[in-house]
Each structure stands twice: as structure tokens, then as C-alpha cells.
PDB file of C-alpha atoms in Angstrom:
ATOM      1  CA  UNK A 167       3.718   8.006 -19.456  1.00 89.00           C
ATOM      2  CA  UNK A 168       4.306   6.317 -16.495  1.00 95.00           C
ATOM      3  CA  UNK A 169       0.920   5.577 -14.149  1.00 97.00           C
ATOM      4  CA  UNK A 170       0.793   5.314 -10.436  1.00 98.00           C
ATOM      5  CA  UNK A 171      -2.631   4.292  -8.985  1.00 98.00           C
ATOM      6  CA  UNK A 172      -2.624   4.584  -5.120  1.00 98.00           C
ATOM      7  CA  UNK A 173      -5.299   3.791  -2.432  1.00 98.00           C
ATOM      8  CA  UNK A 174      -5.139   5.466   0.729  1.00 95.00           C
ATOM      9  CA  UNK A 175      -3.829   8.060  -0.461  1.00 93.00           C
ATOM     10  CA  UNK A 176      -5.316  11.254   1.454  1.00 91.00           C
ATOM     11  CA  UNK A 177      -2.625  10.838   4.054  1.00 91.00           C
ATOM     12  CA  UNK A 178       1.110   9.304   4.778  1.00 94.00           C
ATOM     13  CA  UNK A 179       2.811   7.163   2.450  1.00 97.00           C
ATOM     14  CA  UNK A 180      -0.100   7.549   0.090  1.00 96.00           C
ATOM     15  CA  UNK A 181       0.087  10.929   0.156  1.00 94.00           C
ATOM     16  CA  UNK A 182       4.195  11.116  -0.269  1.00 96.00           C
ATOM     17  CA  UNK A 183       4.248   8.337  -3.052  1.00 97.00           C
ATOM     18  CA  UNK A 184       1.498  10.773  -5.000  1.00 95.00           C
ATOM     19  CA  UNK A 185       3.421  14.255  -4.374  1.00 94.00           C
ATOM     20  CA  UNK A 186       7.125  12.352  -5.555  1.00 96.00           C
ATOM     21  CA  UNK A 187       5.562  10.740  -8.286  1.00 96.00           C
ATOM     22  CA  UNK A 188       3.604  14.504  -9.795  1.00 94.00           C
ATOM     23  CA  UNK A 189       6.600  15.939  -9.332  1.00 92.00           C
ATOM     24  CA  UNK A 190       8.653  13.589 -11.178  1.00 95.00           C
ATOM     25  CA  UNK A 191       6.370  14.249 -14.174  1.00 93.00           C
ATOM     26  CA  UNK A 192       4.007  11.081 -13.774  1.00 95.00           C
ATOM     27  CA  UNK A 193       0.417  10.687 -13.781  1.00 95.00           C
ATOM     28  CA  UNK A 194      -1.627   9.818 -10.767  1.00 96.00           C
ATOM     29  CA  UNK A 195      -4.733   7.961  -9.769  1.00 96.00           C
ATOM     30  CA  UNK A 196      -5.460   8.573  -6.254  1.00 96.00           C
ATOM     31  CA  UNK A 197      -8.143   6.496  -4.480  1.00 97.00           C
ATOM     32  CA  UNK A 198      -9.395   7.247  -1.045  1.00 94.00           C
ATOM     33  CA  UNK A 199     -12.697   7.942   1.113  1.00 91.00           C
ATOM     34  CA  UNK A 200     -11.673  12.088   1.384  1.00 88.00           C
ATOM     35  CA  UNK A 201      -8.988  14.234  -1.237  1.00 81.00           C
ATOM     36  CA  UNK A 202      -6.052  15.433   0.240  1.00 80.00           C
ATOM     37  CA  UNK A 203      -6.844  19.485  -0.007  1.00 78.00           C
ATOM     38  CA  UNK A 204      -2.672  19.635  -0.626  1.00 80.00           C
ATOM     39  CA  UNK A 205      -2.985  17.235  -3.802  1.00 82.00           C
ATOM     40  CA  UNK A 206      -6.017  18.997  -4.801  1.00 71.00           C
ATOM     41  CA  UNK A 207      -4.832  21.971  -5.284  1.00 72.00           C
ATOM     42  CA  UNK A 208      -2.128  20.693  -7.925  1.00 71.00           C
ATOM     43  CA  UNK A 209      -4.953  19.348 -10.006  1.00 69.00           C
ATOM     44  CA  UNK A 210      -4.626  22.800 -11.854  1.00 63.00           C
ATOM     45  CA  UNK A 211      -0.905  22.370 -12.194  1.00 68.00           C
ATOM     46  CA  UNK A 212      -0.239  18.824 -13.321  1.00 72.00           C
ATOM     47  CA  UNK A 213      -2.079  19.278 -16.920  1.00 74.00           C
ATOM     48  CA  UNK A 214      -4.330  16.470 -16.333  1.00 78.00           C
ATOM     49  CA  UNK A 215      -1.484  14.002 -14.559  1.00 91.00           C
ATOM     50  CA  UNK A 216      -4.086  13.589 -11.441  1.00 92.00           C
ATOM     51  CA  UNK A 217      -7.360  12.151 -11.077  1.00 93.00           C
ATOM     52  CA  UNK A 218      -9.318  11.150  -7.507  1.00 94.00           C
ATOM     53  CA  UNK A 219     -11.573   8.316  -7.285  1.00 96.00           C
ATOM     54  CA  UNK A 220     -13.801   8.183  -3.729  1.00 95.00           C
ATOM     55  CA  UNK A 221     -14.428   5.024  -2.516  1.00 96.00           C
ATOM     56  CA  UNK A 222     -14.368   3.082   0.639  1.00 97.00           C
ATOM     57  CA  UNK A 223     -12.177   0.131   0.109  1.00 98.00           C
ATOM     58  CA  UNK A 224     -14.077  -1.991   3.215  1.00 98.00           C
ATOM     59  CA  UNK A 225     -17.225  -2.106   0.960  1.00 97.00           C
ATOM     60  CA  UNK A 226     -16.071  -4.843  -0.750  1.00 97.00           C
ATOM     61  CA  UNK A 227     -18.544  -5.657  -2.612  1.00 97.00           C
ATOM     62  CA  UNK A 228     -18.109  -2.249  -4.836  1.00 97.00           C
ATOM     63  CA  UNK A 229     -14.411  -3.135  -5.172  1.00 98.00           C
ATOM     64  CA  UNK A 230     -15.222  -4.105  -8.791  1.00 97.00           C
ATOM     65  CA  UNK A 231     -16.933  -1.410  -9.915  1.00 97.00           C
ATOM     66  CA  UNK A 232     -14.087   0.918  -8.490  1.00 98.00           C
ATOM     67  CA  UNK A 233     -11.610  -0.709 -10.489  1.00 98.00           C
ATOM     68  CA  UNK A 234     -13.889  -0.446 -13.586  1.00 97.00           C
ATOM     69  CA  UNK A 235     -13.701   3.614 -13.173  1.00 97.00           C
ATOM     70  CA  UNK A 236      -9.801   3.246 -11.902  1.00 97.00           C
ATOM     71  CA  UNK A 237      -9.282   1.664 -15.314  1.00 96.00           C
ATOM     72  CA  UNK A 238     -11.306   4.223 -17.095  1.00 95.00           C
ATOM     73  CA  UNK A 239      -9.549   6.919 -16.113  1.00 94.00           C
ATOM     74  CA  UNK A 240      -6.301   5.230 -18.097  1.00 93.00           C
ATOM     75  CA  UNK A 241      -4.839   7.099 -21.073  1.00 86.00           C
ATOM     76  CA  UNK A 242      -3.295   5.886 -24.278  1.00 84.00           C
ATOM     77  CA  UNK A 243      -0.328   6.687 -24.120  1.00 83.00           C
ATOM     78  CA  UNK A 244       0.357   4.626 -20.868  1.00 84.00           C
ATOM     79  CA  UNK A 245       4.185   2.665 -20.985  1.00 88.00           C
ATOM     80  CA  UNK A 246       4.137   1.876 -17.515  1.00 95.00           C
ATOM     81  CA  UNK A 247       1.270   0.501 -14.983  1.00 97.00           C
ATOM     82  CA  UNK A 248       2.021   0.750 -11.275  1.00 98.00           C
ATOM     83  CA  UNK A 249      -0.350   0.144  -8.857  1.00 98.00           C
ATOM     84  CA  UNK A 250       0.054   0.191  -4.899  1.00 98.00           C
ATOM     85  CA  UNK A 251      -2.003  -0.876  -2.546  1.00 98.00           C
ATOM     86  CA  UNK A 252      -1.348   1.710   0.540  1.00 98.00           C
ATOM     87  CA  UNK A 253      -4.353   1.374   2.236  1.00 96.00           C
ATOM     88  CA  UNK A 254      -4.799   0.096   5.566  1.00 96.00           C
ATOM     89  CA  UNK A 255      -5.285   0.272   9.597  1.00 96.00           C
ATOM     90  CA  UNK A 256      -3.992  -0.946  13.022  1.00 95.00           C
ATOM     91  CA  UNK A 257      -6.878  -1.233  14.864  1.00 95.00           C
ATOM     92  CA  UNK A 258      -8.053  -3.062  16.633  1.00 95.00           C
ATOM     93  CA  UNK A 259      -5.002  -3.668  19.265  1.00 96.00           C
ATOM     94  CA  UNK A 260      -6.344  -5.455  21.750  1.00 96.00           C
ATOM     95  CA  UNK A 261      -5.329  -9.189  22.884  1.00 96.00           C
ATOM     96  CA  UNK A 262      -7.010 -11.815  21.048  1.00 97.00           C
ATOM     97  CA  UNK A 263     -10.170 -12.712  23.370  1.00 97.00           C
ATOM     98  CA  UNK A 264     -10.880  -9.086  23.621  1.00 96.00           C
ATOM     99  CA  UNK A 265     -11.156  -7.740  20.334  1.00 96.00           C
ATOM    100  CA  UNK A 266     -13.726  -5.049  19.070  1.00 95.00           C
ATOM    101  CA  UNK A 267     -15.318  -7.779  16.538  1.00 96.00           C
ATOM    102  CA  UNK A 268     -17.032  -5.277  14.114  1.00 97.00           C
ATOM    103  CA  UNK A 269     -13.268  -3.054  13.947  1.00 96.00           C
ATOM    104  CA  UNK A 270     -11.814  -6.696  13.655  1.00 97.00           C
ATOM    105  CA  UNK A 271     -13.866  -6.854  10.398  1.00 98.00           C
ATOM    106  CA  UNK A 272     -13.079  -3.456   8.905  1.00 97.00           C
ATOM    107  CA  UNK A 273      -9.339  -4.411   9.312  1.00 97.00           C
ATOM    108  CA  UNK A 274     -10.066  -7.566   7.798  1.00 98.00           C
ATOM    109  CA  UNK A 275     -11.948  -6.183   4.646  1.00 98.00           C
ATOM    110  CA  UNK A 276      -9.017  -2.981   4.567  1.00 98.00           C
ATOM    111  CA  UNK A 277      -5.509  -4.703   5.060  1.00 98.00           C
ATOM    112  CA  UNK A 278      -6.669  -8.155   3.560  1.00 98.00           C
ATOM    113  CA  UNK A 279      -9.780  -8.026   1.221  1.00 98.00           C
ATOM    114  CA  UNK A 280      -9.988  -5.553  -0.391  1.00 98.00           C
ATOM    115  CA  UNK A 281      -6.183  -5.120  -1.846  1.00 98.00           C
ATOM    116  CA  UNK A 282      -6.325  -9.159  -2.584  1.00 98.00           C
ATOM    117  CA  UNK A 283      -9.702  -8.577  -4.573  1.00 98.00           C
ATOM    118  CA  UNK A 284      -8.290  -5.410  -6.466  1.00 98.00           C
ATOM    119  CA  UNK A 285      -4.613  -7.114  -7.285  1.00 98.00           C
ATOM    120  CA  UNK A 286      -7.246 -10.290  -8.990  1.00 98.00           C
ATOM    121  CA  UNK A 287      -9.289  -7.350 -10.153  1.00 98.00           C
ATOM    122  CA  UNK A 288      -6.080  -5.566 -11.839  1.00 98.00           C
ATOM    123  CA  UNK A 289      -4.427  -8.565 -13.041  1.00 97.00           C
ATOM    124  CA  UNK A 290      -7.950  -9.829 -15.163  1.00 97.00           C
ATOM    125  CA  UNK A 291      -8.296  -6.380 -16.149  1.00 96.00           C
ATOM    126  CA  UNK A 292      -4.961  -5.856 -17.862  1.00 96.00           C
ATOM    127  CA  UNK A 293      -4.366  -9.165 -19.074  1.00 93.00           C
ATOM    128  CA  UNK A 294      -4.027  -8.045 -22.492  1.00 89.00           C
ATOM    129  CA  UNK A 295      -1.715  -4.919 -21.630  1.00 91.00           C
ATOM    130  CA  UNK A 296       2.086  -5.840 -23.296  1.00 91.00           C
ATOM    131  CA  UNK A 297       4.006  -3.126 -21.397  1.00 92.00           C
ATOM    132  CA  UNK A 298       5.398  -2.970 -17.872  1.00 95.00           C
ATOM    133  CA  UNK A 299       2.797  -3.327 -14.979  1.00 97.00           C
ATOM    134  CA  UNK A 300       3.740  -3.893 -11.028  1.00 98.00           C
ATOM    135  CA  UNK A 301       1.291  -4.142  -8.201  1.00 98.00           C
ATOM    136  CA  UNK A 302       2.445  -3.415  -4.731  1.00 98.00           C
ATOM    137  CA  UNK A 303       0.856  -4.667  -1.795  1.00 98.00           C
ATOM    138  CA  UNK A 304       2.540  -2.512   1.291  1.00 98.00           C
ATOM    139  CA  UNK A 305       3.203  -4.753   3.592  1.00 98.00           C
ATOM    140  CA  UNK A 306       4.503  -5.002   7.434  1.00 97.00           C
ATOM    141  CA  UNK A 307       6.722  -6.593   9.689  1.00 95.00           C
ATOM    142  CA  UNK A 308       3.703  -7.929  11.330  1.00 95.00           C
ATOM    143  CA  UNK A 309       3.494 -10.224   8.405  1.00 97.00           C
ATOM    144  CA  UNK A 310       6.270 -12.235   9.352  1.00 96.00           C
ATOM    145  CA  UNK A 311       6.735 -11.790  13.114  1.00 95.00           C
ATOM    146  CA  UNK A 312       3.814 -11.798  16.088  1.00 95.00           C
ATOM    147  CA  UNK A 313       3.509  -9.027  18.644  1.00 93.00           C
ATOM    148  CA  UNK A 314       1.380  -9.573  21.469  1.00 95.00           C
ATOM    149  CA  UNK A 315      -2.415  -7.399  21.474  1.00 96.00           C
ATOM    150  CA  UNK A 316      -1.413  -7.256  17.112  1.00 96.00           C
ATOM    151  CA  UNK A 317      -3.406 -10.728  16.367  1.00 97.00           C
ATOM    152  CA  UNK A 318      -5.993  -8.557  14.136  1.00 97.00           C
ATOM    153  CA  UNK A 319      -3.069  -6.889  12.327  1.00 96.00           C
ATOM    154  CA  UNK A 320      -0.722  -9.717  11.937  1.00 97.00           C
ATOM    155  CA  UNK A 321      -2.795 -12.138  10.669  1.00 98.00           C
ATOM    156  CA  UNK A 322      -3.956  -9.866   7.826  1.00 98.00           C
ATOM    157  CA  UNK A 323      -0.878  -8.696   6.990  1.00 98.00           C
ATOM    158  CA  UNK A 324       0.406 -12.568   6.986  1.00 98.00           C
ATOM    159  CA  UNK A 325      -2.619 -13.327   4.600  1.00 98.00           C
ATOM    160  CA  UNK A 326      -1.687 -11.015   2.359  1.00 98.00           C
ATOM    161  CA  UNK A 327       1.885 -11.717   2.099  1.00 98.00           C
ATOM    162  CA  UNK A 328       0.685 -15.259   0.940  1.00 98.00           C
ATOM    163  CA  UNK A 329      -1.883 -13.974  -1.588  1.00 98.00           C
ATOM    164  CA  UNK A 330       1.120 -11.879  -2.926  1.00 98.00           C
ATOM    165  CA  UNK A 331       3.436 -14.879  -3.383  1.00 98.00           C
ATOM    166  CA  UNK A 332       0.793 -16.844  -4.549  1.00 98.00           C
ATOM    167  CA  UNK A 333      -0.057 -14.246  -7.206  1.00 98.00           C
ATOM    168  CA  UNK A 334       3.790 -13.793  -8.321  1.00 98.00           C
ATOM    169  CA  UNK A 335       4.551 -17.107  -9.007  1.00 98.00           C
ATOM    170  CA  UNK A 336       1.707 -17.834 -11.097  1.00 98.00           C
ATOM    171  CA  UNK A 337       2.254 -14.480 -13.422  1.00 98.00           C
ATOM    172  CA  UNK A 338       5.943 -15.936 -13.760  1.00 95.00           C
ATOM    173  CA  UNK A 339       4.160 -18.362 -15.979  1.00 94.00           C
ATOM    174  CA  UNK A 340       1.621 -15.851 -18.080  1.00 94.00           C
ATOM    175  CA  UNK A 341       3.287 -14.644 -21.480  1.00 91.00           C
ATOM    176  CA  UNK A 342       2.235 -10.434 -20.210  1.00 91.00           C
ATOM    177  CA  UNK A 343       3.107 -10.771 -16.798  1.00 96.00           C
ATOM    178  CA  UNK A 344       1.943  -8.594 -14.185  1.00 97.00           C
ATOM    179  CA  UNK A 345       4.738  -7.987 -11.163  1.00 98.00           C
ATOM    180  CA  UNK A 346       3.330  -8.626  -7.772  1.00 98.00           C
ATOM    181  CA  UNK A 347       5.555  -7.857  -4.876  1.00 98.00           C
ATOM    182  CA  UNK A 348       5.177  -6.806  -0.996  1.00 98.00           C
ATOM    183  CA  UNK A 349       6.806  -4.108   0.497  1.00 98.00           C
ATOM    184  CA  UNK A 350       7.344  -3.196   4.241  1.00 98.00           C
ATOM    185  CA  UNK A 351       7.717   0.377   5.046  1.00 97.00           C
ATOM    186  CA  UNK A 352       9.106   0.078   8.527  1.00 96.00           C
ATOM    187  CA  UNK A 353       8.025   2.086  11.081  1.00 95.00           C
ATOM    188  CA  UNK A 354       7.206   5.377  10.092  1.00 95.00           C
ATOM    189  CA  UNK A 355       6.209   9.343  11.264  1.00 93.00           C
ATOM    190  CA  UNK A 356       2.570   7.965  10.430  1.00 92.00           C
ATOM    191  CA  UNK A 357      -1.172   8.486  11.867  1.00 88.00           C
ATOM    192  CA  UNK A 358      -1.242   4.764  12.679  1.00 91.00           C
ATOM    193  CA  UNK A 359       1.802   5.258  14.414  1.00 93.00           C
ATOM    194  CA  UNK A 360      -0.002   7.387  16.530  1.00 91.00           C
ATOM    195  CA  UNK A 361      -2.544   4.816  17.497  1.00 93.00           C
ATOM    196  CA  UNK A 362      -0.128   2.782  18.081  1.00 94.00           C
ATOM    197  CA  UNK A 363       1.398   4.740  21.091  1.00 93.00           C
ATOM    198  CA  UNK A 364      -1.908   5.376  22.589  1.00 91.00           C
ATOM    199  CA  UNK A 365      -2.300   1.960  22.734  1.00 90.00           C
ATOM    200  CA  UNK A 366      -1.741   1.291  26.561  1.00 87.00           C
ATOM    201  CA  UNK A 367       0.874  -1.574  27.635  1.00 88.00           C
ATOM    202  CA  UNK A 368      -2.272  -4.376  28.753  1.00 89.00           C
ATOM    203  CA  UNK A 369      -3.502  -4.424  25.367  1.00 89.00           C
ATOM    204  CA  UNK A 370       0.072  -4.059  23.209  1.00 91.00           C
ATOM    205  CA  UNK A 371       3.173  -5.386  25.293  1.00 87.00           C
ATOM    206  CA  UNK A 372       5.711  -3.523  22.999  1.00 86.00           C
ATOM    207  CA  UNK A 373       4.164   0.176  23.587  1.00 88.00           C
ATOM    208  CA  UNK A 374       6.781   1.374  25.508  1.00 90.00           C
ATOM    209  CA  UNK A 375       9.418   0.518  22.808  1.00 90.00           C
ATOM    210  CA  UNK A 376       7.054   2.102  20.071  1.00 91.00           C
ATOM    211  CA  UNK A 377       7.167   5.233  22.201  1.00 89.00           C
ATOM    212  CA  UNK A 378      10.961   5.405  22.033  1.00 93.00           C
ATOM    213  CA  UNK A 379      11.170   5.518  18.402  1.00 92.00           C
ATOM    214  CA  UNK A 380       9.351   8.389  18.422  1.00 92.00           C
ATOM    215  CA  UNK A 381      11.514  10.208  21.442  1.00 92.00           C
ATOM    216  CA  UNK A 382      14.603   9.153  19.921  1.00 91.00           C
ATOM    217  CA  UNK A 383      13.918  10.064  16.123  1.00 91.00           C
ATOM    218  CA  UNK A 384      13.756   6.752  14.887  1.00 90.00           C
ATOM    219  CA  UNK A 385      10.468   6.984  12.475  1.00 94.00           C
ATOM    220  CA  UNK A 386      11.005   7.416   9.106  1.00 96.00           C
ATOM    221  CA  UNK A 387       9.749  10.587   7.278  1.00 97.00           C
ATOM    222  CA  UNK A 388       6.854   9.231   4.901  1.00 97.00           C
ATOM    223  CA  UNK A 389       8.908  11.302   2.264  1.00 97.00           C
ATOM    224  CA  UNK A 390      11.848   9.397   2.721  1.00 98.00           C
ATOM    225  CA  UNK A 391      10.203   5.872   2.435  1.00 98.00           C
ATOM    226  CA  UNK A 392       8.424   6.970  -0.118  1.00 98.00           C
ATOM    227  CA  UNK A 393      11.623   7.411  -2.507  1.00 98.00           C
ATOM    228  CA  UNK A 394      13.020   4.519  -1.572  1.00 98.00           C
ATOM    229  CA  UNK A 395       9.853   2.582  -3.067  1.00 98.00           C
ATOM    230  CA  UNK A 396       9.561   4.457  -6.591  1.00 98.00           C
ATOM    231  CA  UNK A 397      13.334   3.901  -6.926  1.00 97.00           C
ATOM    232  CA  UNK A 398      12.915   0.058  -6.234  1.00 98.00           C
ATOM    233  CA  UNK A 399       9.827   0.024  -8.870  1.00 98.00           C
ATOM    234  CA  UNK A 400      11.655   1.795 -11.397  1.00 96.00           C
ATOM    235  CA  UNK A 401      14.519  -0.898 -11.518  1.00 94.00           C
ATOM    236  CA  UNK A 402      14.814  -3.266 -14.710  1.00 91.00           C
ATOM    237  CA  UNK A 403      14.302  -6.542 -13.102  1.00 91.00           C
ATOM    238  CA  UNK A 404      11.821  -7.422  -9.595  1.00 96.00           C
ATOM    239  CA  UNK A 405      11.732 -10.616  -8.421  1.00 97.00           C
ATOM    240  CA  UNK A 406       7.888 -11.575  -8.876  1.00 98.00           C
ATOM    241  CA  UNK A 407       6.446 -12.693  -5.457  1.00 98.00           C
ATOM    242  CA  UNK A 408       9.111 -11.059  -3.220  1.00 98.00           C
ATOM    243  CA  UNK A 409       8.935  -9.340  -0.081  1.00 98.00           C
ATOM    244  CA  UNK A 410      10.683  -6.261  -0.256  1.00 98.00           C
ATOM    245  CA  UNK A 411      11.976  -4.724   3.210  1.00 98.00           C
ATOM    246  CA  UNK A 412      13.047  -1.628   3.403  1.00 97.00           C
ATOM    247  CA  UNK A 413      16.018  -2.150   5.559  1.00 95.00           C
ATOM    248  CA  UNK A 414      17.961  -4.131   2.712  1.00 95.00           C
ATOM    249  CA  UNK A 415      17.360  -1.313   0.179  1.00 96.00           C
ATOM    250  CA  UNK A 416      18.485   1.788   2.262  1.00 92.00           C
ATOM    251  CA  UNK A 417      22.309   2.243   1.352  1.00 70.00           C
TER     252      UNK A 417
END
């Protein structure tokens, strides 16, 4: 039986990754701060294929024990191990010398910490597991490129797409290795796409192009991203490390 454990999963991609993967016959694992009322309601129609575990992933210092019930919640007859770390937030976009510093923490702990801690969490915890197992770290544009009033976001996102490299090319040397790749999602019909057009142009210089995508149809549909993902992580060979963009899988 194939696994998928999600975080941030009451909403967006989260939410899309868990619906495709129930109805493609796979178990879930869904980890968030509130249960998507949709999802819940399929608990009595997916035989025991979904399971919700609360948590706040900026409470990092619990991040341990939440992977200790994440793990307990694993069945026997597991082939496959996926695990995605969806989680995350924009805010605060403000320019650097003006950010909200307690929000600038949050983002820290949500985009950076706490996915690093549970990929070294995962990894040590299925060491000894022989079969297929892939962590995904969603990832961003922002990792790679700056945008002016996004120095919060970018920098996370850039720390993280080192601590995902770094991770990959040391499992290329363990004899059970654990896949560790990034993925960017583009920009998609999303909450934090929201926030990001309320964000006026002082504080983010590229609002008014943000605003276009979503006049001229440009976002992506969650949905859509979302099967573009599950087919990449059900291919025979990954490249351990890589960054995955969406816009050189889309045929």
C-alpha cells in the first residue's frame, strides 16, 4: 500500500494531493492545525486509508513527538513511503527593515524549521525501512530568485532548498536510501496567493503583475498541480537532491 503523509493539508495543494491520492486507492496521513470537514467526511469511505494528526508545525520543539505518532499510525503492509512537506506561509511581505519580527519567526519555524527537522526526523526514523521512501519539500521560485518586500520568504525557501540538496546527496551514499527532492508548484489558485495580492505595491514591487495572473487565468488549479506531483513521485528513478519545477514536467 502506498503511504502519503502530508502537512498542511486542511487547504490547497495539501488538500488536492490528499483527495487524488484517496481516490487513487492510497492511504493518507494528513497533518495540520484544523481537518478539512471535505476530507473528513471520507474517513467513513476510505476503509481506514485516512488518518489526521493536529499539530502546529511552528512549535518546534514538539516536532519530534509528532513524527513519533505520524510513524505510529504506519501499517504493515506499507511498499511505498511518501512524505511531503506542504506546509507553509508568505507572510510577512514587507521590505527588509520593516518586517513584523514575531511573523518573521513563524515563517521561519513553518517554511524552514520545521520541514528540515521532520525530513532528519523521517530519515532517522526509517533508516531500517528496505522499500521505496521519498520526502518532498515543496518548494518556490523564491528559492532561487529575489523579489523585492519577499526577504522573509526567500530566504527560507533558499534555506531549505540547501538542506534538501544537502540531505540527497548524502542518502546517495546510505545502502536504504531515502529520496529527498524539492518541488516548486508555481503560482497557484491558492490562499497565499491571496495575500499576496493584498499586499500593496510599497511593500511588494511585483503586486501588480501578481494581480494579472489572476485577471488573466494564469494560476494553476491546486488539482492540476497536484497530479503533476504524484505522477513525478510515482516514476522509477528521481534524481536525489533535485529541484523539481513544475514548468519542465507539464507536457
Amino acid at each position: 500500500m502506498k503511504t502519503f503523509i502530508i502537512t498542511g493539508a486542511s487547504n490547497g495543494l495539501g488538500a488536492a494531493l490528499a483527495k487524488l491520492c484517496l481516490d487513487r486507492g492510497f492511504r493518507c496521513i494528513l497533518v495540520a492545525r484544523t481537518i478539512n470537514q471535505e476530507l473528513y467526511h471520507k474517513t467513513t469511505q476510505t476503509s481506514g486509508r485516512l488518518t489526521f494528526v493536529s499539530a502546529d508545525l511552528t512549535e518546534t520543539n514538539q516536532l519530534e513527538s509528532v513524527m513519533d505518532e505520524i510513524i505510529s499510525h504506519l501499517k504493515n503492509d506499507v511498499d511505498e513511503l511518501y512524505f511531503i512537506n506542504n506546509a507553509g506561509m508568505v507572510e510577512p511581505i514587507k521590505r527588509i527593515g520593516e518586517l513584523d519580527i514575531d511573523t518573521f519567526v513563524l515563517q521561519a519555524k513553518l517554511n524552514y524549521l520545521a520541514p528540515a527537522i521532520l525530513t532528519d526526523s523521517f530519515i532517522k526514523r526509517t533508516q531500517g525501512y528496505n522499500n521505496k521512501k521519498i520526502v518532498v519539500n515543496i518548494s518556490s521560485g523564491a528559492a532561487k530568485n529575489h523579489y523585492e518586500g519577499w526577504g522573509a520568504y526567500c530566504s527560507s525557501k533558499a534555506g531549505l532548498e540547501m538542506f534538501t540538496r544537502v540531505a540527497g546527496i548524502e542518502q546517495q551514499r546510505e545502502e536504504n536510501p531515502a529520496y529527498v527532492i524539492s518541488f516548486s508548484p508555481g503560482v497557484m489558485d491558492t490562499n497565499m496567493q491571496k495575500v499576496i495580492r493584498s499586499a500593496n505595491e510599497t511593500d511588494f514591487a511585483d503586486s501588480a503583475r501578481f494581480h494579472t495572473y489572476k485577471e488573466k487565468g494564469m494560476l494553476r488549479s491546486p488539482e492540476f498541480v497536484a497530479n503533476i506531483l504524484i505522477e513525478l513521485l510515482l516514476e522509477p528513478e528521481l534524481d536525489n537532491g533535485k529541484f523539481y519545477d513544475i514548468k519542465e514536467l507539464i507536457k
